[in-house]
């Protein structure tokens, strides 16, 4: 059964050339009720003006990308990263979402275990402020192909091991199909995530991928069993918005309205 | 402590433009005593002539790449893949190595679980002939970035779950640093592999990778803790040859003798 279109959220990375104002207009034209924001896009107008724009457009915010990026070589730099996360928490609250997506960051050197400890310390340091702002920290495990430059948190099991140290009211995970689809332990781990899933993102895995960063596919163009995975995520209790987040250069180069039409079509057909 | 140079094996993929004869000559010039073979390179001369060439050059064979590729859409095609593996077993024996590396193959459709079952069936179907030929099947888990087009076996834990169904005398794993370095469970799984490690391959993970297939780095140019990983592999009991297998276009475009000099230098310095 299709996911209902009222769960579709446009992650701004999909239509990366659009400003927030343009994306909000696109969502209005295509009847999309949710949007997933990026901080750099929000910064163009600022938080207050962005929030007003979204409210006027009747758009709800499924999450803000992104906090995280905790590991760093020096204590001063780690402190600066934490401060940036505290600001991101406030931005999320100001934008009317309670989900701050954390992309946890790479190691500053070759020490993965050390960097993973820095991630745990970073989440711990941001948690109280997040709770005070009624924002939940959503750890997103990234595909292991990003372990060297984007995230030392690379499996759902590992993300769950991390968040289970923290109160469930304030900390959970985002599951992105592109990042987790390959995992032999996926079914068990999605079930284990039950009650702590704060977001579900979709795109598709092209085989072979045309690019490391910008080679994601439109849903249906790749090999992920998207309907099955949504079933697992829903069985684990998540029935919130589904963000379409496609990092794909060719798609970014197309007119945004064409992209939204395609996204809606595929959302109904295969998500 | 450095790995001794007498454990260095040149995997032919590193110097891909070289024929087997050229690679054997290069190894002789650089005092490299082991070589990791590819079937397409062997086929240029045939098995018997290749074996003679290697014997005359005093080269030992650390393994043959590759069998596997078991999943296929039809029973006839799956049977053909198994037949090809039976031939690969005989080629390995004829070349004087008891290690046939298995790259298990992608799914013919979107069904990962089904494809994984086909892999298990394939290994089971080849095992008896391998045992009769005194060849061991070495399952190589590939990096999850290859789950869509090369291997549905993507973690060491999963490879071990697979091989543990089969007798340890005839079936083990190959550990390739590039494919497994990111794994949060690596230390425990390498220990678990004890006694069943049939090969250890090295290269490095560049961050970010310049290419999906041909973006591996020379050891020391990337982020893998190679010395630590070798320590884990040795603690698990493996002290055999260490294959340098670097899929890198820029390196392939350089003169092979320059590449071998660099490989030896880095092998001593960082492996």
mmCIF file of C-alpha atoms in Angstrom, chain A residues 77-258:
data_model
loop_
_atom_site.group_PDB
_atom_site.id
_atom_site.type_symbol
_atom_site.label_atom_id
_atom_site.label_comp_id
_atom_site.label_asym_id
_atom_site.label_seq_id
_atom_site.Cartn_x
_atom_site.Cartn_y
_atom_site.Cartn_z
ATOM 1 C CA UNK A 77 37.461 23.064 18.742
ATOM 2 C CA UNK A 78 35.236 20.393 20.300
ATOM 3 C CA UNK A 79 33.766 23.064 22.549
ATOM 4 C CA UNK A 80 33.123 25.262 19.505
ATOM 5 C CA UNK A 81 31.294 22.371 17.820
ATOM 6 C CA UNK A 82 29.131 21.878 20.886
ATOM 7 C CA UNK A 83 28.334 25.596 20.973
ATOM 8 C CA UNK A 84 27.267 25.373 17.354
ATOM 9 C CA UNK A 85 24.960 22.486 18.260
ATOM 10 C CA UNK A 86 23.417 24.561 21.047
ATOM 11 C CA UNK A 87 22.642 27.237 18.448
ATOM 12 C CA UNK A 88 21.218 24.590 16.120
ATOM 13 C CA UNK A 89 18.890 23.432 18.893
ATOM 14 C CA UNK A 90 17.596 26.980 19.258
ATOM 15 C CA UNK A 91 17.162 27.319 15.527
ATOM 16 C CA UNK A 92 15.136 24.098 15.420
ATOM 17 C CA UNK A 93 12.888 25.366 18.191
ATOM 18 C CA UNK A 94 12.545 28.729 16.476
ATOM 19 C CA UNK A 95 11.557 27.027 13.234
ATOM 20 C CA UNK A 96 8.855 25.036 14.944
ATOM 21 C CA UNK A 97 10.345 21.572 14.731
ATOM 22 C CA UNK A 98 11.309 19.315 17.598
ATOM 23 C CA UNK A 99 13.767 17.250 15.508
ATOM 24 C CA UNK A 100 17.412 18.245 15.088
ATOM 25 C CA UNK A 101 19.203 15.774 12.818
ATOM 26 C CA UNK A 102 22.749 14.967 13.930
ATOM 27 C CA UNK A 103 25.348 13.964 11.362
ATOM 28 C CA UNK A 104 27.975 13.053 13.866
ATOM 29 C CA UNK A 105 31.155 13.874 11.930
ATOM 30 C CA UNK A 106 34.396 12.110 10.968
ATOM 31 C CA UNK A 107 37.458 11.475 13.099
ATOM 32 C CA UNK A 108 40.065 14.247 13.158
ATOM 33 C CA UNK A 109 42.744 11.556 12.796
ATOM 34 C CA UNK A 110 42.712 7.776 12.292
ATOM 35 C CA UNK A 111 41.268 6.978 15.724
ATOM 36 C CA UNK A 112 37.679 5.844 15.133
ATOM 37 C CA UNK A 113 37.127 4.714 18.712
ATOM 38 C CA UNK A 114 38.325 8.041 20.032
ATOM 39 C CA UNK A 115 36.085 9.941 17.658
ATOM 40 C CA UNK A 116 33.114 7.808 18.632
ATOM 41 C CA UNK A 117 33.719 8.708 22.267
ATOM 42 C CA UNK A 118 33.766 12.396 21.257
ATOM 43 C CA UNK A 119 30.372 11.937 19.615
ATOM 44 C CA UNK A 120 28.922 10.490 22.811
ATOM 45 C CA UNK A 121 30.424 13.358 24.812
ATOM 46 C CA UNK A 122 29.024 15.860 22.336
ATOM 47 C CA UNK A 123 25.485 14.487 22.457
ATOM 48 C CA UNK A 124 25.654 14.447 26.242
ATOM 49 C CA UNK A 125 26.779 18.077 26.287
ATOM 50 C CA UNK A 126 23.886 19.271 24.107
ATOM 51 C CA UNK A 127 21.125 17.196 25.640
ATOM 52 C CA UNK A 128 20.094 19.412 28.524
ATOM 53 C CA UNK A 129 19.677 22.473 26.337
ATOM 54 C CA UNK A 130 17.771 20.414 23.791
ATOM 55 C CA UNK A 131 15.419 19.200 26.513
ATOM 56 C CA UNK A 132 14.914 22.767 27.760
ATOM 57 C CA UNK A 133 14.012 23.823 24.201
ATOM 58 C CA UNK A 134 11.754 20.770 23.662
ATOM 59 C CA UNK A 135 13.978 19.661 20.786
ATOM 60 C CA UNK A 136 14.937 16.025 20.336
ATOM 61 C CA UNK A 137 18.389 15.041 19.079
ATOM 62 C CA UNK A 138 18.072 12.627 16.164
ATOM 63 C CA UNK A 139 21.263 10.671 15.509
ATOM 64 C CA UNK A 140 21.457 9.658 11.876
ATOM 65 C CA UNK A 141 23.741 6.721 11.078
ATOM 66 C CA UNK A 142 25.348 7.367 7.706
ATOM 67 C CA UNK A 143 26.359 4.782 5.125
ATOM 68 C CA UNK A 144 29.833 3.368 5.887
ATOM 69 C CA UNK A 145 31.073 4.985 2.667
ATOM 70 C CA UNK A 146 30.976 8.244 4.636
ATOM 71 C CA UNK A 147 32.952 6.916 7.621
ATOM 72 C CA UNK A 148 36.065 8.802 6.517
ATOM 73 C CA UNK A 149 34.635 12.241 5.913
ATOM 74 C CA UNK A 150 31.160 12.625 7.418
ATOM 75 C CA UNK A 151 30.199 10.255 10.210
ATOM 76 C CA UNK A 152 31.872 7.721 12.444
ATOM 77 C CA UNK A 153 28.349 6.508 13.291
ATOM 78 C CA UNK A 154 27.659 4.082 10.442
ATOM 79 C CA UNK A 155 25.080 1.507 11.498
ATOM 80 C CA UNK A 156 21.683 1.648 13.108
ATOM 81 C CA UNK A 157 22.899 -0.743 15.820
ATOM 82 C CA UNK A 158 25.706 1.628 16.675
ATOM 83 C CA UNK A 159 23.376 4.649 16.725
ATOM 84 C CA UNK A 160 21.033 2.775 19.049
ATOM 85 C CA UNK A 161 23.912 1.762 21.324
ATOM 86 C CA UNK A 162 24.706 5.471 21.516
ATOM 87 C CA UNK A 163 21.240 6.901 22.157
ATOM 88 C CA UNK A 164 20.270 4.238 24.648
ATOM 89 C CA UNK A 165 22.588 5.976 27.110
ATOM 90 C CA UNK A 166 20.278 8.999 27.010
ATOM 91 C CA UNK A 167 16.620 9.585 27.988
ATOM 92 C CA UNK A 168 14.230 8.487 25.256
ATOM 93 C CA UNK A 169 12.222 11.718 25.487
ATOM 94 C CA UNK A 170 15.171 13.748 24.248
ATOM 95 C CA UNK A 171 17.166 11.562 21.915
ATOM 96 C CA UNK A 172 16.399 9.186 19.078
ATOM 97 C CA UNK A 173 17.453 8.190 15.573
ATOM 98 C CA UNK A 174 16.694 9.107 12.002
ATOM 99 C CA UNK A 175 16.545 6.172 9.625
ATOM 100 C CA UNK A 176 17.528 6.975 6.050
ATOM 101 C CA UNK A 177 16.926 4.152 3.583
ATOM 102 C CA UNK A 178 20.012 5.059 1.558
ATOM 103 C CA UNK A 179 22.273 4.785 4.572
ATOM 104 C CA UNK A 180 20.992 1.532 6.074
ATOM 105 C CA UNK A 181 19.479 -0.618 3.302
ATOM 106 C CA UNK A 182 22.528 -2.910 2.936
ATOM 107 C CA UNK A 183 22.634 -3.940 6.610
ATOM 108 C CA UNK A 184 22.196 -7.702 7.193
ATOM 109 C CA UNK A 185 20.848 -6.869 10.647
ATOM 110 C CA UNK A 186 18.415 -4.199 9.471
ATOM 111 C CA UNK A 187 15.153 -5.881 10.371
ATOM 112 C CA UNK A 188 16.183 -6.570 13.954
ATOM 113 C CA UNK A 189 17.666 -3.123 14.441
ATOM 114 C CA UNK A 190 14.640 -1.250 13.085
ATOM 115 C CA UNK A 191 12.478 -3.240 15.470
ATOM 116 C CA UNK A 192 14.876 -2.413 18.283
ATOM 117 C CA UNK A 193 14.558 1.292 17.400
ATOM 118 C CA UNK A 194 10.849 1.134 18.186
ATOM 119 C CA UNK A 195 9.622 4.269 19.946
ATOM 120 C CA UNK A 196 12.845 6.128 19.223
ATOM 121 C CA UNK A 197 12.518 6.778 15.496
ATOM 122 C CA UNK A 198 12.300 10.533 14.950
ATOM 123 C CA UNK A 199 12.402 10.559 11.166
ATOM 124 C CA UNK A 200 12.437 8.403 8.062
ATOM 125 C CA UNK A 201 14.242 9.552 4.902
ATOM 126 C CA UNK A 202 14.043 8.024 1.456
ATOM 127 C CA UNK A 203 15.905 8.061 -1.850
ATOM 128 C CA UNK A 204 17.334 5.068 -3.715
ATOM 129 C CA UNK A 205 20.646 3.271 -4.196
ATOM 130 C CA UNK A 206 21.757 3.231 -7.811
ATOM 131 C CA UNK A 207 23.885 0.225 -8.758
ATOM 132 C CA UNK A 208 26.635 1.120 -9.259
ATOM 133 C CA UNK A 209 26.436 4.581 -7.678
ATOM 134 C CA UNK A 210 27.458 7.270 -10.196
ATOM 135 C CA UNK A 211 29.065 9.405 -7.487
ATOM 136 C CA UNK A 212 30.037 9.059 -3.829
ATOM 137 C CA UNK A 213 28.205 12.136 -2.544
ATOM 138 C CA UNK A 214 25.779 13.152 -5.273
ATOM 139 C CA UNK A 215 24.855 9.756 -6.686
ATOM 140 C CA UNK A 216 21.630 8.966 -4.879
ATOM 141 C CA UNK A 217 18.696 7.930 -6.986
ATOM 142 C CA UNK A 218 15.068 8.860 -7.228
ATOM 143 C CA UNK A 219 12.919 6.278 -5.476
ATOM 144 C CA UNK A 220 12.314 3.385 -7.851
ATOM 145 C CA UNK A 221 15.480 3.935 -9.888
ATOM 146 C CA UNK A 222 17.613 1.812 -7.576
ATOM 147 C CA UNK A 223 17.725 -1.428 -5.643
ATOM 148 C CA UNK A 224 16.293 -0.616 -2.219
ATOM 149 C CA UNK A 225 13.159 -2.505 -1.143
ATOM 150 C CA UNK A 226 11.549 0.754 -0.087
ATOM 151 C CA UNK A 227 8.077 -0.539 0.600
ATOM 152 C CA UNK A 228 9.423 -3.312 2.793
ATOM 153 C CA UNK A 229 11.597 -0.904 4.744
ATOM 154 C CA UNK A 230 8.718 1.512 5.317
ATOM 155 C CA UNK A 231 6.769 -1.461 6.606
ATOM 156 C CA UNK A 232 9.506 -2.222 9.137
ATOM 157 C CA UNK A 233 9.692 1.419 10.204
ATOM 158 C CA UNK A 234 5.928 1.626 10.651
ATOM 159 C CA UNK A 235 5.837 -1.681 12.506
ATOM 160 C CA UNK A 236 8.351 -0.082 14.882
ATOM 161 C CA UNK A 237 5.825 2.671 15.534
ATOM 162 C CA UNK A 238 6.897 5.539 13.285
ATOM 163 C CA UNK A 239 4.060 7.105 11.328
ATOM 164 C CA UNK A 240 5.360 10.658 10.955
ATOM 165 C CA UNK A 241 6.525 12.548 7.878
ATOM 166 C CA UNK A 242 8.763 10.836 5.321
ATOM 167 C CA UNK A 243 11.479 13.112 3.994
ATOM 168 C CA UNK A 244 12.565 12.724 0.408
ATOM 169 C CA UNK A 245 16.259 13.576 0.506
ATOM 170 C CA UNK A 246 17.990 12.900 -2.793
ATOM 171 C CA UNK A 247 21.564 14.082 -3.212
ATOM 172 C CA UNK A 248 21.762 13.896 -6.986
ATOM 173 C CA UNK A 249 23.445 16.396 -9.244
ATOM 174 C CA UNK A 250 21.348 15.641 -12.327
ATOM 175 C CA UNK A 251 18.160 16.096 -10.328
ATOM 176 C CA UNK A 252 19.436 19.335 -8.838
ATOM 177 C CA UNK A 253 20.057 20.626 -12.338
ATOM 178 C CA UNK A 254 16.426 20.069 -13.387
ATOM 179 C CA UNK A 255 13.655 22.614 -12.789
ATOM 180 C CA UNK A 256 12.376 22.172 -9.248
ATOM 181 C CA UNK A 257 8.757 21.811 -10.311
ATOM 182 C CA UNK A 258 9.640 18.871 -12.543
#
